[in-house]
mmCIF file of C-alpha atoms in Angstrom:
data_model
loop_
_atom_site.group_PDB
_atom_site.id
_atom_site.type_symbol
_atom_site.label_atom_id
_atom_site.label_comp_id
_atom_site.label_asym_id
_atom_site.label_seq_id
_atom_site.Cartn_x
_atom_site.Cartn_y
_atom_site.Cartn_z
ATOM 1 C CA UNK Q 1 22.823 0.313 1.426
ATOM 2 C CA UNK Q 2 24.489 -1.042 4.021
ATOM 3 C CA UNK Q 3 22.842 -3.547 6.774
ATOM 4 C CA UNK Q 4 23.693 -1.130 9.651
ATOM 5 C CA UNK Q 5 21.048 1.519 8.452
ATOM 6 C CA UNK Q 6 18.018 -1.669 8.169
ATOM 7 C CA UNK Q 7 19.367 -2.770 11.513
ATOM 8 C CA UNK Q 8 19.692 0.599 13.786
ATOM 9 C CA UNK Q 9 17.839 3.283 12.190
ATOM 10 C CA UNK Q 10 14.545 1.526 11.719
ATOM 11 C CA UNK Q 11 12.780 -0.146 14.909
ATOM 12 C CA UNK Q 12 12.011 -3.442 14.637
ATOM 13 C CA UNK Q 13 8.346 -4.453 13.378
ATOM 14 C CA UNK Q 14 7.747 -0.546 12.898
ATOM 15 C CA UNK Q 15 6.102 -0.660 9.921
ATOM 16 C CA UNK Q 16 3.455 -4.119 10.821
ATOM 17 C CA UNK Q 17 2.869 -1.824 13.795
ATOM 18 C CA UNK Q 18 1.948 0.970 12.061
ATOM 19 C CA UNK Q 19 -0.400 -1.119 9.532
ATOM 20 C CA UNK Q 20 -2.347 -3.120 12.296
ATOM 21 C CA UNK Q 21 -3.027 0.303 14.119
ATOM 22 C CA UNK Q 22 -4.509 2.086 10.914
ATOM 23 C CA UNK Q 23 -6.221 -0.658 10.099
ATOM 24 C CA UNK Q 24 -7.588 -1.186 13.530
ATOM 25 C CA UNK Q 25 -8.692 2.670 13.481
ATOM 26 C CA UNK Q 26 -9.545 2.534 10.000
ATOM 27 C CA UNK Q 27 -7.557 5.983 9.460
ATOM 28 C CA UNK Q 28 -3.866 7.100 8.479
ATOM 29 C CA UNK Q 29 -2.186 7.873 5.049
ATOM 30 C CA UNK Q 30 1.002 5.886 6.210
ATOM 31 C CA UNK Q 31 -1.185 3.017 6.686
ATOM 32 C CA UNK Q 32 -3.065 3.090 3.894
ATOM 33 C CA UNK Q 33 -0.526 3.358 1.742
ATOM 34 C CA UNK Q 34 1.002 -0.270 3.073
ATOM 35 C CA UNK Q 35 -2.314 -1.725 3.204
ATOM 36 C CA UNK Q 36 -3.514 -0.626 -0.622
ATOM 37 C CA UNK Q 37 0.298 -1.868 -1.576
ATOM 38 C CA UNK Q 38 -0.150 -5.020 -0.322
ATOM 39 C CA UNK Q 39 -3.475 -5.342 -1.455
ATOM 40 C CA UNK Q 40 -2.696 -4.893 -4.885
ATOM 41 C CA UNK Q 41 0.380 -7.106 -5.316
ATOM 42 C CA UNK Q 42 -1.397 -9.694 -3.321
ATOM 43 C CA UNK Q 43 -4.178 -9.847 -6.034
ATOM 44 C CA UNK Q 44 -1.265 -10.917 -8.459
ATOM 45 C CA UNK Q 45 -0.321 -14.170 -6.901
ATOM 46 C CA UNK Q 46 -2.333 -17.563 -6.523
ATOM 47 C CA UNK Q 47 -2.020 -18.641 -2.865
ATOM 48 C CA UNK Q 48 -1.130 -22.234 -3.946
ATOM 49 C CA UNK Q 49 1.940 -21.050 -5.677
ATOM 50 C CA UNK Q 50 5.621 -21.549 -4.088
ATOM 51 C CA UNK Q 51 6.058 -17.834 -3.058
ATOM 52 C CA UNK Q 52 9.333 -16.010 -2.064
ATOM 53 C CA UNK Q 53 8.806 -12.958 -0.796
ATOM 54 C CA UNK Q 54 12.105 -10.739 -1.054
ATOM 55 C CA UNK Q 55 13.346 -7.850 1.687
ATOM 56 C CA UNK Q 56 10.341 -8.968 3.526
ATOM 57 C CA UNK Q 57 10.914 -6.960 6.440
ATOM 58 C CA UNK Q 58 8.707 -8.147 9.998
ATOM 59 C CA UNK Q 59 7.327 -10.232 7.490
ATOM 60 C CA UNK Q 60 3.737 -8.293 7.186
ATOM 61 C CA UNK Q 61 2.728 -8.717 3.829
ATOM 62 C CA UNK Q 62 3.189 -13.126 3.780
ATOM 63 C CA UNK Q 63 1.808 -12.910 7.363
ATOM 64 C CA UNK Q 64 -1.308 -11.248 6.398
ATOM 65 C CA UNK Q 65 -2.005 -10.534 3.095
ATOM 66 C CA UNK Q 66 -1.133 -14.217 1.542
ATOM 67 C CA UNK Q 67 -3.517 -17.346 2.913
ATOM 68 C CA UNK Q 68 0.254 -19.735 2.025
ATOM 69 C CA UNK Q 69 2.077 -21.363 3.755
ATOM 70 C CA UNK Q 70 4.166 -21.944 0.864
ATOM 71 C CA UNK Q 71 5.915 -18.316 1.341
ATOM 72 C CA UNK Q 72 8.905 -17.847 2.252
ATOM 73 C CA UNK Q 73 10.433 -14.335 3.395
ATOM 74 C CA UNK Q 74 14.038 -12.784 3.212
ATOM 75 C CA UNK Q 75 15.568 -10.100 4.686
ATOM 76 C CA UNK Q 76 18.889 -8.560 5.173
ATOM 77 C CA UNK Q 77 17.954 -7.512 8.853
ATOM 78 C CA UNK Q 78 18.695 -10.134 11.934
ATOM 79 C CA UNK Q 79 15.712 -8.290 14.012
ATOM 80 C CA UNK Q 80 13.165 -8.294 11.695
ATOM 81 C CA UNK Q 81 13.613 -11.378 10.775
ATOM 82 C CA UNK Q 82 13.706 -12.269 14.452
ATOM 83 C CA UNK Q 83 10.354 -10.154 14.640
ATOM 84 C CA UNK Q 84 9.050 -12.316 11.419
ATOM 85 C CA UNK Q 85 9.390 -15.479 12.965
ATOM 86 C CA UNK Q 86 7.659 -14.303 16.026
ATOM 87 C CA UNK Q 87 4.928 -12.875 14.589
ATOM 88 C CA UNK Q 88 3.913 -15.006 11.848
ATOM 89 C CA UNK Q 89 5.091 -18.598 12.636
ATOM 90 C CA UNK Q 90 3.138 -19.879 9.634
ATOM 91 C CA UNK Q 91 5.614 -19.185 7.366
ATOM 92 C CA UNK Q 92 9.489 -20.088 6.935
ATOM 93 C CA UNK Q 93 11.889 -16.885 7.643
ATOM 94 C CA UNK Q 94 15.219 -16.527 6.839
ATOM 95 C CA UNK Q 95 18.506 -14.037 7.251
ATOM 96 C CA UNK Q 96 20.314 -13.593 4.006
ATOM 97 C CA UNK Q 97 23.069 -15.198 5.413
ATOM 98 C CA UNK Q 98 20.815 -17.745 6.211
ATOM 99 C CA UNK Q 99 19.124 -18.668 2.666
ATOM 100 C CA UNK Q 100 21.370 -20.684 0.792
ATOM 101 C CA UNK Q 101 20.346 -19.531 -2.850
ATOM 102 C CA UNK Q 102 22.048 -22.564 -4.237
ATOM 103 C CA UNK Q 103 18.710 -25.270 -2.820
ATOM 104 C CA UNK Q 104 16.466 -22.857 -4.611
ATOM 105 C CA UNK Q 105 17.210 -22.945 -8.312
ATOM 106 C CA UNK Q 106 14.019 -22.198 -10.290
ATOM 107 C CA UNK Q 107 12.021 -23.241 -7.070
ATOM 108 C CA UNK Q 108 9.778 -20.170 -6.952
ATOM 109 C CA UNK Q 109 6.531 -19.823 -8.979
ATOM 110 C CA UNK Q 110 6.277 -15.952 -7.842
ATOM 111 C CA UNK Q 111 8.579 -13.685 -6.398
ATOM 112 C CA UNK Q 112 7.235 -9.953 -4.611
ATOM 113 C CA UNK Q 113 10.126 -7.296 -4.046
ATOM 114 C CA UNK Q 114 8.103 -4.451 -2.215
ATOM 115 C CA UNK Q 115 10.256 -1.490 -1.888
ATOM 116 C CA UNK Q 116 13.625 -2.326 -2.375
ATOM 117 C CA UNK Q 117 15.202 -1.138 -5.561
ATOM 118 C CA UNK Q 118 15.177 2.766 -5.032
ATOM 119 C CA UNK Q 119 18.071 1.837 -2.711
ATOM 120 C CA UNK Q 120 20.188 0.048 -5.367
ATOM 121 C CA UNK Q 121 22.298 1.926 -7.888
ATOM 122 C CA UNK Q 122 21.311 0.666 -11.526
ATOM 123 C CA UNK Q 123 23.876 -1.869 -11.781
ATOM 124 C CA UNK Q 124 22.519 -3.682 -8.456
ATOM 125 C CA UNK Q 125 19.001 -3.371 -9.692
ATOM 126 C CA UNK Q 126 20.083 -5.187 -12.658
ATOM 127 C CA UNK Q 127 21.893 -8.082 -10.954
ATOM 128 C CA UNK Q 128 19.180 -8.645 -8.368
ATOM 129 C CA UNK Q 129 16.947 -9.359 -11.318
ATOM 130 C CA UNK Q 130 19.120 -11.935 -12.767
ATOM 131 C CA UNK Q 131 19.630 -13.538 -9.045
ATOM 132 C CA UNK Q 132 15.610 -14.065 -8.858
ATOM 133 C CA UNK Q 133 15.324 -14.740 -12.320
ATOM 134 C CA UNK Q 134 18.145 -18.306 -11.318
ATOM 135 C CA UNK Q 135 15.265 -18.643 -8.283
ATOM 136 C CA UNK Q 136 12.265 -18.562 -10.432
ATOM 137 C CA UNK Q 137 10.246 -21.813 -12.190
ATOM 138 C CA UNK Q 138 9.947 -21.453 -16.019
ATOM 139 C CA UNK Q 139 7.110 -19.076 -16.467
ATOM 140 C CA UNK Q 140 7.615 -17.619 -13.206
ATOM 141 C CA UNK Q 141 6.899 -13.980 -12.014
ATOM 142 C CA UNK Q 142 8.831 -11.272 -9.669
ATOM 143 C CA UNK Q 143 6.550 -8.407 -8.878
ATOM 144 C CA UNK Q 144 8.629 -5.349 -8.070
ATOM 145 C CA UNK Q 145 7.066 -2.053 -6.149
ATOM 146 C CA UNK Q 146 9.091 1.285 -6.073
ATOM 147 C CA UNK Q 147 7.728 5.005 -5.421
ATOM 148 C CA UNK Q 148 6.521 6.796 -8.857
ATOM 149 C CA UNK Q 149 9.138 10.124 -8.334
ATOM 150 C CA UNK Q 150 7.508 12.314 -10.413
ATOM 151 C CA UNK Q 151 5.180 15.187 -9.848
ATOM 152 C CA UNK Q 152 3.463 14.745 -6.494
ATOM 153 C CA UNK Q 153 5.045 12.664 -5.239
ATOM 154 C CA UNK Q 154 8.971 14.630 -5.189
ATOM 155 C CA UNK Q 155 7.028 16.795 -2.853
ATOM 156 C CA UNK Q 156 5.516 13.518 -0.790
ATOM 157 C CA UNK Q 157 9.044 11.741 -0.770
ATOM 158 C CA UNK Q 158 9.921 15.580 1.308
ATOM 159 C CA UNK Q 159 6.986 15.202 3.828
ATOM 160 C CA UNK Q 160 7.266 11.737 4.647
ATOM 161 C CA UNK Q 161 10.918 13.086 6.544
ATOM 162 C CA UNK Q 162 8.291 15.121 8.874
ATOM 163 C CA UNK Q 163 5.609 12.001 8.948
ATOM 164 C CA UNK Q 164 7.648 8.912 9.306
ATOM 165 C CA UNK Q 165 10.940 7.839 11.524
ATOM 166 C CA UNK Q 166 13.454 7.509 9.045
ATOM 167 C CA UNK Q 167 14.973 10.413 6.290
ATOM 168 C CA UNK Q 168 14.883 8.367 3.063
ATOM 169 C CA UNK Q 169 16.141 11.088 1.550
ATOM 170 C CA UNK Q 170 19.520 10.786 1.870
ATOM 171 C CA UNK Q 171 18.856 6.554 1.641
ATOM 172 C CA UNK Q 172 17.253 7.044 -1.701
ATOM 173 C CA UNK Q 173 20.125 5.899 -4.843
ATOM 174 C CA UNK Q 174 17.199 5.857 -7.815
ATOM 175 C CA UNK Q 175 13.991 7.675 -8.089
ATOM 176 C CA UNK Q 176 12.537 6.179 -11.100
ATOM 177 C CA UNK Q 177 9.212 6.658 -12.921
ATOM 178 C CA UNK Q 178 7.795 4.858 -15.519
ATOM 179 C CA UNK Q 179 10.083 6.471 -18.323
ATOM 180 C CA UNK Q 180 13.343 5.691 -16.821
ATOM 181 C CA UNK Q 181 12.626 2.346 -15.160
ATOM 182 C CA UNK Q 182 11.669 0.909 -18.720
ATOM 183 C CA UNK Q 183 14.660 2.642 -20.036
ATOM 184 C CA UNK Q 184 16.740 0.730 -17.623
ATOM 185 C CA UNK Q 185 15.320 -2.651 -18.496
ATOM 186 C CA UNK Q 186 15.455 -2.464 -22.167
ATOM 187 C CA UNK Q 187 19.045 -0.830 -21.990
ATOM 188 C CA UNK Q 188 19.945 -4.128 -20.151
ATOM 189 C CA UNK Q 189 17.410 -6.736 -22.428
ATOM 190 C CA UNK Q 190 15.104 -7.509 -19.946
ATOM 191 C CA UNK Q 191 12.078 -7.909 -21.871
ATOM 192 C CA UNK Q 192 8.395 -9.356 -20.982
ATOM 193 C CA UNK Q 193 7.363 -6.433 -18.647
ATOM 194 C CA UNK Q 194 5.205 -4.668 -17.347
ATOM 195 C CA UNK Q 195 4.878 -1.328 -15.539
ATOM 196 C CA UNK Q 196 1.770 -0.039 -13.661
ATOM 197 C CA UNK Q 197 0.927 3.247 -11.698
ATOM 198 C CA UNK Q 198 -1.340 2.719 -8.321
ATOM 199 C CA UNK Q 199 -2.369 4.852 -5.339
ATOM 200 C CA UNK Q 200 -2.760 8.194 -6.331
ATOM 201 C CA UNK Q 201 -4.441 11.598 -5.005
ATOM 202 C CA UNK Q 202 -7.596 9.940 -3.404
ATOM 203 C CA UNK Q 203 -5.837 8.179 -1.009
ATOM 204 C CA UNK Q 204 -5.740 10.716 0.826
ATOM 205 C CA UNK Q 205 -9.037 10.700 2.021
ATOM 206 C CA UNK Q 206 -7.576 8.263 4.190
ATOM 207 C CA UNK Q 207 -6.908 10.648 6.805
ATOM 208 C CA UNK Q 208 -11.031 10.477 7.568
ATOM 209 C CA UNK Q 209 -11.290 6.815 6.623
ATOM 210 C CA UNK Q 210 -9.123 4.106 5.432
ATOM 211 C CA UNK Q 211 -11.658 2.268 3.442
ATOM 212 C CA UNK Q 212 -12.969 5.143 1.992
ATOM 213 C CA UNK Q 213 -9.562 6.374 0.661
ATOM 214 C CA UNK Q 214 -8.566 2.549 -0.368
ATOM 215 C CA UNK Q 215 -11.563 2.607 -2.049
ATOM 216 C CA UNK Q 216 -11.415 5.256 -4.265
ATOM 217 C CA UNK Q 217 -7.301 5.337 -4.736
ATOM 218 C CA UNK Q 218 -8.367 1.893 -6.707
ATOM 219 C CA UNK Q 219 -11.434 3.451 -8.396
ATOM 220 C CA UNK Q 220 -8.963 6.496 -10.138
ATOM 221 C CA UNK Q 221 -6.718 4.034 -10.702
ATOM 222 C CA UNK Q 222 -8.693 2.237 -13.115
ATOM 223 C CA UNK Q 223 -10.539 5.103 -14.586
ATOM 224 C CA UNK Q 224 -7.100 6.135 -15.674
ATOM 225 C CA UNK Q 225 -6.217 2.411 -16.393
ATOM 226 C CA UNK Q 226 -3.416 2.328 -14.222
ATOM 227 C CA UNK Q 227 -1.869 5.817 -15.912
ATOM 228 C CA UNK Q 228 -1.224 8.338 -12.433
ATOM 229 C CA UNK Q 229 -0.615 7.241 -8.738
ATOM 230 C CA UNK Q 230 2.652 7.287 -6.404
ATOM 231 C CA UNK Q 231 3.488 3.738 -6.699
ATOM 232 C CA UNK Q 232 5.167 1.872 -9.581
ATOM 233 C CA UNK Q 233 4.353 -1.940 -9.853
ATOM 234 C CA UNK Q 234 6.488 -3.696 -12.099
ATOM 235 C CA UNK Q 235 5.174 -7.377 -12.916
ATOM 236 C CA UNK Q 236 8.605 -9.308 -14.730
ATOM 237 C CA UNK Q 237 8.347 -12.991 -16.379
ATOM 238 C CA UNK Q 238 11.279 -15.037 -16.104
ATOM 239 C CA UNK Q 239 10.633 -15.572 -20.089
#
């Protein structure tokens, strides 16, 4: 994907608008679907850890959801990084261009990439995980979130063209579920995995109220331990 498409086709800080207005009404499937993203990743990672958080966007989920100012967010995109630094002066934001990988060689203790690898062809989702694997401490962790396309949700990833400002459809290079993500990762030897399935049919009841549907999207979720929902989380060790 190229960087035109982040830069022009997406308005800058969209998406941290859109959160901080659901969350402020307390309503909104678009929101709550961020929010209960971010909630769950965040859960994963110790705020005293040295954090990179990768395609970070306006910076959201470091600015809010993470209590560290030990994060660090990159992004292909000029303006949201622009918006980032704005918005959440806390933390250290940087261009691509502008994070020279070569001062950060196993340097991060966690790493989140939150909806990024449904836009890379196989070979690119395998390469990125060798990059952050060269940027992670022994022991480290990347923490990987991509849409679950199966069932439901192939007619979701059609009615979020009608809900939201962009047409991911035609942005969209994998669809994975659970089956053919861990088929790509064993195919390459990356080992030490782990795949979970979050936010599933209840969170709709987030059109009435936010908490409510937050609330029981994560009560399904473990009834089922972690076996339906929309979103894949994929939690990788570096060994």
């Amino acid at each position: 994907m190229s960087k035109d498409f982040w830069e022009d086709s997406i308005e800058v800080g969209y998406y941290d608008k859109l959160l901080k207005k659901g969350l402020q009404k307390n309503k909104g499937i678009q929101p709550a679907w961020h929010h209960l993203t971010f909630l769950e990743i965040s859960e994963n990672i110790n705020n005293e850890n040295i954090h990179l958080d990768y395609a970070t966007g306006p910076g959201t989920f470091i600015g809010i959801y993470l209590d560290n100012d030990r994060a660090t967010g990159v992004d292909i995109s000029t303006q949201q990084i622009k918006f980032a630094k704005n918005n959440y002066s806390d933390n250290k934001f940087y261009t691509l261009e502008e994070f020279d990988a070569s001062s950060y060689k196993e340097y991060f203790e966690t790493i989140t990439v939150i909806g990024l690898i449904e836009f890379l062809n196989d070979e690119e989702v395998v390469n990125l995980i060798k990059y952050l694997k060269s940027l992670l401490k022994a022991n480290g962790e990347i923490i990987f979130s991509t849409p679950n396309f199966k069932g439901f949700m192939s007619f979701f990833s059609i009615l979020i063209r009608h809900i939201g400002p962009v047409n991911y459809q035609e942005q969209w290079v994998n669809k994975f579920n659970k089956k053919t993500l861990t088929k790509l990762l064993k195919a390459n030897n990356i080992n030490n995995f782990s795949i979970e399935k979050h936010l599933n049919f209840a969170l709709s009841l987030s059109f009435f109220s936010l908490d409510l549907g937050v609330k029981a999207s994560r009560f399904f979720s473990k009834l089922f331990k972690y076996n339906i929902g929309w979103l894949l989380i994929l939690k990788l060790n570096k060994q």
